[in-house]
Amino acid sequence: MNLSEAIVSILVKEGITDAFGIPGASINALYAALEKQRSKIRHITMRHEECCVHAAGGYFRASGRMALALATSGPGATNFLTGLYTANIDSMPLIAITGQAVRPQLGKDAFQCVDIAAAARPLAKYAVCLVNPDTAVDDFIVAVRKARSGKPGPVLVDLPLDMQSIPVDF
């Protein structure tokens, strides 16, 4: 099983039934895993990344259930920030996953390689970039649990493209 398939399996086990997102090159491996579970997690394609997070927050307000927001890297990811702040200030738990450049490009000003986890930390309850294949599954589980624990809030998980297809123990 690869990391994307493990993440989607965790989301299903955690009761996530709806996702709001915009596919793009740096998140397509996760979308492929999501497609395999489309009978369990419904995807609604949005027209702007900020709307993905606001829709996930609105979904929580209307249903009381946590939802998923998805976007690609670079400006797609940075467009999540306002929605993350709103969800955090209003105590709305949600999972936001952004695609990212491959790990060797991190920190090198590569095309659409923004340190979105660092940018989101002051605005979200928790933000992490999954870079270690040995801990990635556990790190994702921690993020999901943080969204619901204590004062609920949004978590952002940044997922490098090479990590999305890496084999993991799950």
mmCIF file with all atom_site columns, C-alpha atoms in Angstrom:
data_model
loop_
_atom_site.group_PDB
_atom_site.id
_atom_site.type_symbol
_atom_site.label_atom_id
_atom_site.label_alt_id
_atom_site.label_comp_id
_atom_site.label_asym_id
_atom_site.label_entity_id
_atom_site.label_seq_id
_atom_site.pdbx_PDB_ins_code
_atom_site.Cartn_x
_atom_site.Cartn_y
_atom_site.Cartn_z
_atom_site.occupancy
_atom_site.B_iso_or_equiv
_atom_site.pdbx_formal_charge
_atom_site.auth_seq_id
_atom_site.auth_comp_id
_atom_site.auth_asym_id
_atom_site.auth_atom_id
_atom_site.pdbx_PDB_model_num
ATOM 1   C CA . MET A 1 1   ? 0.000   0.000  0.000   1.00 0.00 ? 1   MET A CA 1
ATOM 2   C CA . ASN A 1 2   ? 1.291   3.477  -0.772  1.00 0.00 ? 2   ASN A CA 1
ATOM 3   C CA . LEU A 1 3   ? 0.974   6.530  1.470   1.00 0.00 ? 3   LEU A CA 1
ATOM 4   C CA . SER A 1 4   ? -1.944  8.014  -0.502  1.00 0.00 ? 4   SER A CA 1
ATOM 5   C CA . GLU A 1 5   ? -3.927  4.793  -0.144  1.00 0.00 ? 5   GLU A CA 1
ATOM 6   C CA . ALA A 1 6   ? -3.128  4.695  3.581   1.00 0.00 ? 6   ALA A CA 1
ATOM 7   C CA . ILE A 1 7   ? -4.255  8.307  4.013   1.00 0.00 ? 7   ILE A CA 1
ATOM 8   C CA . VAL A 1 8   ? -7.553  7.643  2.236   1.00 0.00 ? 8   VAL A CA 1
ATOM 9   C CA . SER A 1 9   ? -8.079  4.504  4.346   1.00 0.00 ? 9   SER A CA 1
ATOM 10  C CA . ILE A 1 10  ? -7.521  6.547  7.506   1.00 0.00 ? 10  ILE A CA 1
ATOM 11  C CA . LEU A 1 11  ? -9.976  9.189  6.297   1.00 0.00 ? 11  LEU A CA 1
ATOM 12  C CA . VAL A 1 12  ? -12.612 6.499  5.662   1.00 0.00 ? 12  VAL A CA 1
ATOM 13  C CA . LYS A 1 13  ? -12.026 4.984  9.120   1.00 0.00 ? 13  LYS A CA 1
ATOM 14  C CA . GLU A 1 14  ? -12.326 8.438  10.666  1.00 0.00 ? 14  GLU A CA 1
ATOM 15  C CA . GLY A 1 15  ? -15.724 8.935  9.060   1.00 0.00 ? 15  GLY A CA 1
ATOM 16  C CA . ILE A 1 16  ? -14.817 11.460 6.375   1.00 0.00 ? 16  ILE A CA 1
ATOM 17  C CA . THR A 1 17  ? -17.503 11.187 3.701   1.00 0.00 ? 17  THR A CA 1
ATOM 18  C CA . ASP A 1 18  ? -17.055 14.429 1.772   1.00 0.00 ? 18  ASP A CA 1
ATOM 19  C CA . ALA A 1 19  ? -14.112 16.208 0.187   1.00 0.00 ? 19  ALA A CA 1
ATOM 20  C CA . PHE A 1 20  ? -13.926 19.620 -1.445  1.00 0.00 ? 20  PHE A CA 1
ATOM 21  C CA . GLY A 1 21  ? -11.003 20.196 -3.757  1.00 0.00 ? 21  GLY A CA 1
ATOM 22  C CA . ILE A 1 22  ? -9.249  21.083 -6.953  1.00 0.00 ? 22  ILE A CA 1
ATOM 23  C CA . PRO A 1 23  ? -7.051  18.440 -8.605  1.00 0.00 ? 23  PRO A CA 1
ATOM 24  C CA . GLY A 1 24  ? -3.606  19.408 -9.817  1.00 0.00 ? 24  GLY A CA 1
ATOM 25  C CA . ALA A 1 25  ? -0.286  17.855 -10.749 1.00 0.00 ? 25  ALA A CA 1
ATOM 26  C CA . SER A 1 26  ? 1.202   17.816 -7.253  1.00 0.00 ? 26  SER A CA 1
ATOM 27  C CA . ILE A 1 27  ? -1.823  16.140 -5.617  1.00 0.00 ? 27  ILE A CA 1
ATOM 28  C CA . ASN A 1 28  ? -2.959  13.743 -8.350  1.00 0.00 ? 28  ASN A CA 1
ATOM 29  C CA . ALA A 1 29  ? -1.516  10.610 -6.707  1.00 0.00 ? 29  ALA A CA 1
ATOM 30  C CA . LEU A 1 30  ? -3.732  11.268 -3.687  1.00 0.00 ? 30  LEU A CA 1
ATOM 31  C CA . TYR A 1 31  ? -6.661  11.872 -6.034  1.00 0.00 ? 31  TYR A CA 1
ATOM 32  C CA . ALA A 1 32  ? -5.998  8.461  -7.636  1.00 0.00 ? 32  ALA A CA 1
ATOM 33  C CA . ALA A 1 33  ? -6.309  6.822  -4.211  1.00 0.00 ? 33  ALA A CA 1
ATOM 34  C CA . LEU A 1 34  ? -9.421  8.884  -3.465  1.00 0.00 ? 34  LEU A CA 1
ATOM 35  C CA . GLU A 1 35  ? -10.981 7.726  -6.743  1.00 0.00 ? 35  GLU A CA 1
ATOM 36  C CA . LYS A 1 36  ? -10.673 4.097  -5.592  1.00 0.00 ? 36  LYS A CA 1
ATOM 37  C CA . GLN A 1 37  ? -12.809 4.981  -2.557  1.00 0.00 ? 37  GLN A CA 1
ATOM 38  C CA . ARG A 1 38  ? -15.339 7.203  -4.330  1.00 0.00 ? 38  ARG A CA 1
ATOM 39  C CA . SER A 1 39  ? -18.220 5.111  -2.979  1.00 0.00 ? 39  SER A CA 1
ATOM 40  C CA . LYS A 1 40  ? -17.108 6.118  0.537   1.00 0.00 ? 40  LYS A CA 1
ATOM 41  C CA . ILE A 1 41  ? -15.779 9.664  0.061   1.00 0.00 ? 41  ILE A CA 1
ATOM 42  C CA . ARG A 1 42  ? -17.660 11.966 -2.292  1.00 0.00 ? 42  ARG A CA 1
ATOM 43  C CA . HIS A 1 43  ? -15.575 14.653 -4.004  1.00 0.00 ? 43  HIS A CA 1
ATOM 44  C CA . ILE A 1 44  ? -16.986 18.037 -4.925  1.00 0.00 ? 44  ILE A CA 1
ATOM 45  C CA . THR A 1 45  ? -14.821 19.994 -7.381  1.00 0.00 ? 45  THR A CA 1
ATOM 46  C CA . MET A 1 46  ? -14.530 23.640 -6.444  1.00 0.00 ? 46  MET A CA 1
ATOM 47  C CA . ARG A 1 47  ? -13.531 26.647 -8.571  1.00 0.00 ? 47  ARG A CA 1
ATOM 48  C CA . HIS A 1 48  ? -11.102 28.298 -6.128  1.00 0.00 ? 48  HIS A CA 1
ATOM 49  C CA . GLU A 1 49  ? -8.893  26.786 -3.448  1.00 0.00 ? 49  GLU A CA 1
ATOM 50  C CA . GLU A 1 50  ? -10.075 29.157 -0.711  1.00 0.00 ? 50  GLU A CA 1
ATOM 51  C CA . CYS A 1 51  ? -13.606 27.902 -1.352  1.00 0.00 ? 51  CYS A CA 1
ATOM 52  C CA . CYS A 1 52  ? -12.447 24.329 -0.652  1.00 0.00 ? 52  CYS A CA 1
ATOM 53  C CA . VAL A 1 53  ? -11.616 25.159 2.957   1.00 0.00 ? 53  VAL A CA 1
ATOM 54  C CA . HIS A 1 54  ? -14.675 27.376 3.441   1.00 0.00 ? 54  HIS A CA 1
ATOM 55  C CA . ALA A 1 55  ? -16.879 24.590 2.026   1.00 0.00 ? 55  ALA A CA 1
ATOM 56  C CA . ALA A 1 56  ? -15.334 22.036 4.413   1.00 0.00 ? 56  ALA A CA 1
ATOM 57  C CA . GLY A 1 57  ? -15.971 24.451 7.276   1.00 0.00 ? 57  GLY A CA 1
ATOM 58  C CA . GLY A 1 58  ? -19.530 25.099 6.126   1.00 0.00 ? 58  GLY A CA 1
ATOM 59  C CA . TYR A 1 59  ? -20.060 21.354 5.840   1.00 0.00 ? 59  TYR A CA 1
ATOM 60  C CA . PHE A 1 60  ? -19.068 21.017 9.499   1.00 0.00 ? 60  PHE A CA 1
ATOM 61  C CA . ARG A 1 61  ? -21.396 23.867 10.513  1.00 0.00 ? 61  ARG A CA 1
ATOM 62  C CA . ALA A 1 62  ? -24.328 22.250 8.690   1.00 0.00 ? 62  ALA A CA 1
ATOM 63  C CA . SER A 1 63  ? -23.726 18.591 9.552   1.00 0.00 ? 63  SER A CA 1
ATOM 64  C CA . GLY A 1 64  ? -21.467 18.489 12.607  1.00 0.00 ? 64  GLY A CA 1
ATOM 65  C CA . ARG A 1 65  ? -19.135 16.179 10.653  1.00 0.00 ? 65  ARG A CA 1
ATOM 66  C CA . MET A 1 66  ? -15.560 16.842 9.639   1.00 0.00 ? 66  MET A CA 1
ATOM 67  C CA . ALA A 1 67  ? -14.725 17.155 5.926   1.00 0.00 ? 67  ALA A CA 1
ATOM 68  C CA . LEU A 1 68  ? -11.638 17.249 3.743   1.00 0.00 ? 68  LEU A CA 1
ATOM 69  C CA . ALA A 1 69  ? -10.213 20.117 1.659   1.00 0.00 ? 69  ALA A CA 1
ATOM 70  C CA . LEU A 1 70  ? -7.677  19.409 -1.113  1.00 0.00 ? 70  LEU A CA 1
ATOM 71  C CA . ALA A 1 71  ? -5.451  21.613 -3.258  1.00 0.00 ? 71  ALA A CA 1
ATOM 72  C CA . THR A 1 72  ? -2.321  21.501 -5.318  1.00 0.00 ? 72  THR A CA 1
ATOM 73  C CA . SER A 1 73  ? 0.966   23.184 -4.421  1.00 0.00 ? 73  SER A CA 1
ATOM 74  C CA . GLY A 1 74  ? 2.165   26.781 -4.625  1.00 0.00 ? 74  GLY A CA 1
ATOM 75  C CA . PRO A 1 75  ? -0.578  29.371 -5.098  1.00 0.00 ? 75  PRO A CA 1
ATOM 76  C CA . GLY A 1 76  ? -3.220  26.649 -4.737  1.00 0.00 ? 76  GLY A CA 1
ATOM 77  C CA . ALA A 1 77  ? -1.927  25.904 -1.252  1.00 0.00 ? 77  ALA A CA 1
ATOM 78  C CA . THR A 1 78  ? -1.499  29.549 -0.249  1.00 0.00 ? 78  THR A CA 1
ATOM 79  C CA . ASN A 1 79  ? -5.133  30.173 -1.202  1.00 0.00 ? 79  ASN A CA 1
ATOM 80  C CA . PHE A 1 80  ? -6.069  27.854 1.715   1.00 0.00 ? 80  PHE A CA 1
ATOM 81  C CA . LEU A 1 81  ? -4.768  30.268 4.345   1.00 0.00 ? 81  LEU A CA 1
ATOM 82  C CA . THR A 1 82  ? -7.828  32.499 4.821   1.00 0.00 ? 82  THR A CA 1
ATOM 83  C CA . GLY A 1 83  ? -10.106 29.472 5.113   1.00 0.00 ? 83  GLY A CA 1
ATOM 84  C CA . LEU A 1 84  ? -7.770  27.861 7.654   1.00 0.00 ? 84  LEU A CA 1
ATOM 85  C CA . TYR A 1 85  ? -7.802  31.019 9.776   1.00 0.00 ? 85  TYR A CA 1
ATOM 86  C CA . THR A 1 86  ? -11.597 31.204 9.655   1.00 0.00 ? 86  THR A CA 1
ATOM 87  C CA . ALA A 1 87  ? -11.965 27.534 10.613  1.00 0.00 ? 87  ALA A CA 1
ATOM 88  C CA . ASN A 1 88  ? -9.466  27.939 13.434  1.00 0.00 ? 88  ASN A CA 1
ATOM 89  C CA . ILE A 1 89  ? -11.036 31.038 14.934  1.00 0.00 ? 89  ILE A CA 1
ATOM 90  C CA . ASP A 1 90  ? -14.485 29.391 14.728  1.00 0.00 ? 90  ASP A CA 1
ATOM 91  C CA . SER A 1 91  ? -13.258 26.040 16.165  1.00 0.00 ? 91  SER A CA 1
ATOM 92  C CA . MET A 1 92  ? -14.233 24.017 13.081  1.00 0.00 ? 92  MET A CA 1
ATOM 93  C CA . PRO A 1 93  ? -12.326 20.758 12.679  1.00 0.00 ? 93  PRO A CA 1
ATOM 94  C CA . LEU A 1 94  ? -11.325 19.900 9.132   1.00 0.00 ? 94  LEU A CA 1
ATOM 95  C CA . ILE A 1 95  ? -8.493  18.213 7.303   1.00 0.00 ? 95  ILE A CA 1
ATOM 96  C CA . ALA A 1 96  ? -6.705  20.263 4.647   1.00 0.00 ? 96  ALA A CA 1
ATOM 97  C CA . ILE A 1 97  ? -4.248  18.414 2.411   1.00 0.00 ? 97  ILE A CA 1
ATOM 98  C CA . THR A 1 98  ? -2.002  20.211 -0.041  1.00 0.00 ? 98  THR A CA 1
ATOM 99  C CA . GLY A 1 99  ? 0.226   18.733 -2.691  1.00 0.00 ? 99  GLY A CA 1
ATOM 100 C CA . GLN A 1 100 ? 3.868   19.696 -2.669  1.00 0.00 ? 100 GLN A CA 1
ATOM 101 C CA . ALA A 1 101 ? 6.981   19.441 -4.827  1.00 0.00 ? 101 ALA A CA 1
ATOM 102 C CA . VAL A 1 102 ? 9.180   16.363 -4.391  1.00 0.00 ? 102 VAL A CA 1
ATOM 103 C CA . ARG A 1 103 ? 11.310  16.279 -1.245  1.00 0.00 ? 103 ARG A CA 1
ATOM 104 C CA . PRO A 1 104 ? 14.659  17.088 -2.955  1.00 0.00 ? 104 PRO A CA 1
ATOM 105 C CA . GLN A 1 105 ? 13.173  20.415 -4.115  1.00 0.00 ? 105 GLN A CA 1
ATOM 106 C CA . LEU A 1 106 ? 11.999  21.529 -0.669  1.00 0.00 ? 106 LEU A CA 1
ATOM 107 C CA . GLY A 1 107 ? 13.693  24.706 0.495   1.00 0.00 ? 107 GLY A CA 1
ATOM 108 C CA . LYS A 1 108 ? 15.291  25.404 -2.894  1.00 0.00 ? 108 LYS A CA 1
ATOM 109 C CA . ASP A 1 109 ? 12.794  27.926 -4.336  1.00 0.00 ? 109 ASP A CA 1
ATOM 110 C CA . ALA A 1 110 ? 11.659  25.350 -6.899  1.00 0.00 ? 110 ALA A CA 1
ATOM 111 C CA . PHE A 1 111 ? 8.570   25.992 -9.041  1.00 0.00 ? 111 PHE A CA 1
ATOM 112 C CA . GLN A 1 112 ? 5.447   26.179 -6.829  1.00 0.00 ? 112 GLN A CA 1
ATOM 113 C CA . CYS A 1 113 ? 7.410   24.928 -3.825  1.00 0.00 ? 113 CYS A CA 1
ATOM 114 C CA . VAL A 1 114 ? 6.047   26.990 -0.934  1.00 0.00 ? 114 VAL A CA 1
ATOM 115 C CA . ASP A 1 115 ? 6.650   25.992 2.685   1.00 0.00 ? 115 ASP A CA 1
ATOM 116 C CA . ILE A 1 116 ? 2.909   25.952 3.284   1.00 0.00 ? 116 ILE A CA 1
ATOM 117 C CA . ALA A 1 117 ? 3.187   24.120 6.606   1.00 0.00 ? 117 ALA A CA 1
ATOM 118 C CA . ALA A 1 118 ? 5.281   26.997 8.003   1.00 0.00 ? 118 ALA A CA 1
ATOM 119 C CA . ALA A 1 119 ? 2.918   29.584 6.509   1.00 0.00 ? 119 ALA A CA 1
ATOM 120 C CA . ALA A 1 120 ? -0.137  27.835 7.978   1.00 0.00 ? 120 ALA A CA 1
ATOM 121 C CA . ARG A 1 121 ? 1.173   27.241 11.521  1.00 0.00 ? 121 ARG A CA 1
ATOM 122 C CA . PRO A 1 122 ? 0.050   30.624 12.908  1.00 0.00 ? 122 PRO A CA 1
ATOM 123 C CA . LEU A 1 123 ? -3.388  30.215 11.279  1.00 0.00 ? 123 LEU A CA 1
ATOM 124 C CA . ALA A 1 124 ? -4.271  26.544 11.769  1.00 0.00 ? 124 ALA A CA 1
ATOM 125 C CA . LYS A 1 125 ? -4.479  24.362 14.843  1.00 0.00 ? 125 LYS A CA 1
ATOM 126 C CA . TYR A 1 126 ? -1.701  22.159 13.448  1.00 0.00 ? 126 TYR A CA 1
ATOM 127 C CA . ALA A 1 127 ? 0.360   22.033 10.256  1.00 0.00 ? 127 ALA A CA 1
ATOM 128 C CA . VAL A 1 128 ? 2.889   19.458 9.105   1.00 0.00 ? 128 VAL A CA 1
ATOM 129 C CA . CYS A 1 129 ? 4.760   18.436 5.957   1.00 0.00 ? 129 CYS A CA 1
ATOM 130 C CA . LEU A 1 130 ? 5.089   14.645 5.694   1.00 0.00 ? 130 LEU A CA 1
ATOM 131 C CA . VAL A 1 131 ? 8.701   13.968 4.671   1.00 0.00 ? 131 VAL A CA 1
ATOM 132 C CA . ASN A 1 132 ? 9.623   10.750 6.508   1.00 0.00 ? 132 ASN A CA 1
ATOM 133 C CA . PRO A 1 133 ? 8.221   7.513  5.016   1.00 0.00 ? 133 PRO A CA 1
ATOM 134 C CA . ASP A 1 134 ? 8.794   5.701  8.317   1.00 0.00 ? 134 ASP A CA 1
ATOM 135 C CA . THR A 1 135 ? 6.590   8.072  10.326  1.00 0.00 ? 135 THR A CA 1
ATOM 136 C CA . ALA A 1 136 ? 4.223   9.503  7.696   1.00 0.00 ? 136 ALA A CA 1
ATOM 137 C CA . VAL A 1 137 ? 1.232   7.281  8.510   1.00 0.00 ? 137 VAL A CA 1
ATOM 138 C CA . ASP A 1 138 ? 1.515   7.969  12.252  1.00 0.00 ? 138 ASP A CA 1
ATOM 139 C CA . ASP A 1 139 ? 2.070   11.678 11.582  1.00 0.00 ? 139 ASP A CA 1
ATOM 140 C CA . PHE A 1 140 ? -1.122  11.784 9.517   1.00 0.00 ? 140 PHE A CA 1
ATOM 141 C CA . ILE A 1 141 ? -3.103  10.007 12.256  1.00 0.00 ? 141 ILE A CA 1
ATOM 142 C CA . VAL A 1 142 ? -1.798  12.550 14.789  1.00 0.00 ? 142 VAL A CA 1
ATOM 143 C CA . ALA A 1 143 ? -2.964  15.397 12.530  1.00 0.00 ? 143 ALA A CA 1
ATOM 144 C CA . VAL A 1 144 ? -6.477  13.946 12.180  1.00 0.00 ? 144 VAL A CA 1
ATOM 145 C CA . ARG A 1 145 ? -6.795  13.438 15.923  1.00 0.00 ? 145 ARG A CA 1
ATOM 146 C CA . LYS A 1 146 ? -5.558  16.965 16.656  1.00 0.00 ? 146 LYS A CA 1
ATOM 147 C CA . ALA A 1 147 ? -8.368  18.399 14.517  1.00 0.00 ? 147 ALA A CA 1
ATOM 148 C CA . ARG A 1 148 ? -10.954 16.912 16.897  1.00 0.00 ? 148 ARG A CA 1
ATOM 149 C CA . SER A 1 149 ? -9.155  17.018 20.247  1.00 0.00 ? 149 SER A CA 1
ATOM 150 C CA . GLY A 1 150 ? -9.432  19.806 22.783  1.00 0.00 ? 150 GLY A CA 1
ATOM 151 C CA . LYS A 1 151 ? -10.573 22.977 21.048  1.00 0.00 ? 151 LYS A CA 1
ATOM 152 C CA . PRO A 1 152 ? -11.403 21.659 17.555  1.00 0.00 ? 152 PRO A CA 1
ATOM 153 C CA . GLY A 1 153 ? -9.729  23.268 14.574  1.00 0.00 ? 153 GLY A CA 1
ATOM 154 C CA . PRO A 1 154 ? -8.274  22.809 11.108  1.00 0.00 ? 154 PRO A CA 1
ATOM 155 C CA . VAL A 1 155 ? -5.120  20.871 10.408  1.00 0.00 ? 155 VAL A CA 1
ATOM 156 C CA . LEU A 1 156 ? -3.009  21.194 7.290   1.00 0.00 ? 156 LEU A CA 1
ATOM 157 C CA . VAL A 1 157 ? -1.017  18.261 5.952   1.00 0.00 ? 157 VAL A CA 1
ATOM 158 C CA . ASP A 1 158 ? 1.427   19.075 3.171   1.00 0.00 ? 158 ASP A CA 1
ATOM 159 C CA . LEU A 1 159 ? 2.202   16.040 1.056   1.00 0.00 ? 159 LEU A CA 1
ATOM 160 C CA . PRO A 1 160 ? 5.254   16.008 -1.253  1.00 0.00 ? 160 PRO A CA 1
ATOM 161 C CA . LEU A 1 161 ? 4.601   14.351 -4.598  1.00 0.00 ? 161 LEU A CA 1
ATOM 162 C CA . ASP A 1 162 ? 7.213   11.620 -4.131  1.00 0.00 ? 162 ASP A CA 1
ATOM 163 C CA . MET A 1 163 ? 5.757   10.743 -0.715  1.00 0.00 ? 163 MET A CA 1
ATOM 164 C CA . GLN A 1 164 ? 2.281   10.198 -2.137  1.00 0.00 ? 164 GLN A CA 1
ATOM 165 C CA . SER A 1 165 ? 3.299   7.005  -3.964  1.00 0.00 ? 165 SER A CA 1
ATOM 166 C CA . ILE A 1 166 ? 5.886   5.696  -1.525  1.00 0.00 ? 166 ILE A CA 1
ATOM 167 C CA . PRO A 1 167 ? 5.171   2.241  -0.035  1.00 0.00 ? 167 PRO A CA 1
ATOM 168 C CA . VAL A 1 168 ? 4.303   2.350  3.668   1.00 0.00 ? 168 VAL A CA 1
ATOM 169 C CA . ASP A 1 169 ? 3.379   -0.103 6.399   1.00 0.00 ? 169 ASP A CA 1
ATOM 170 C CA . PHE A 1 170 ? -0.264  0.286  7.312   1.00 0.00 ? 170 PHE A CA 1
#
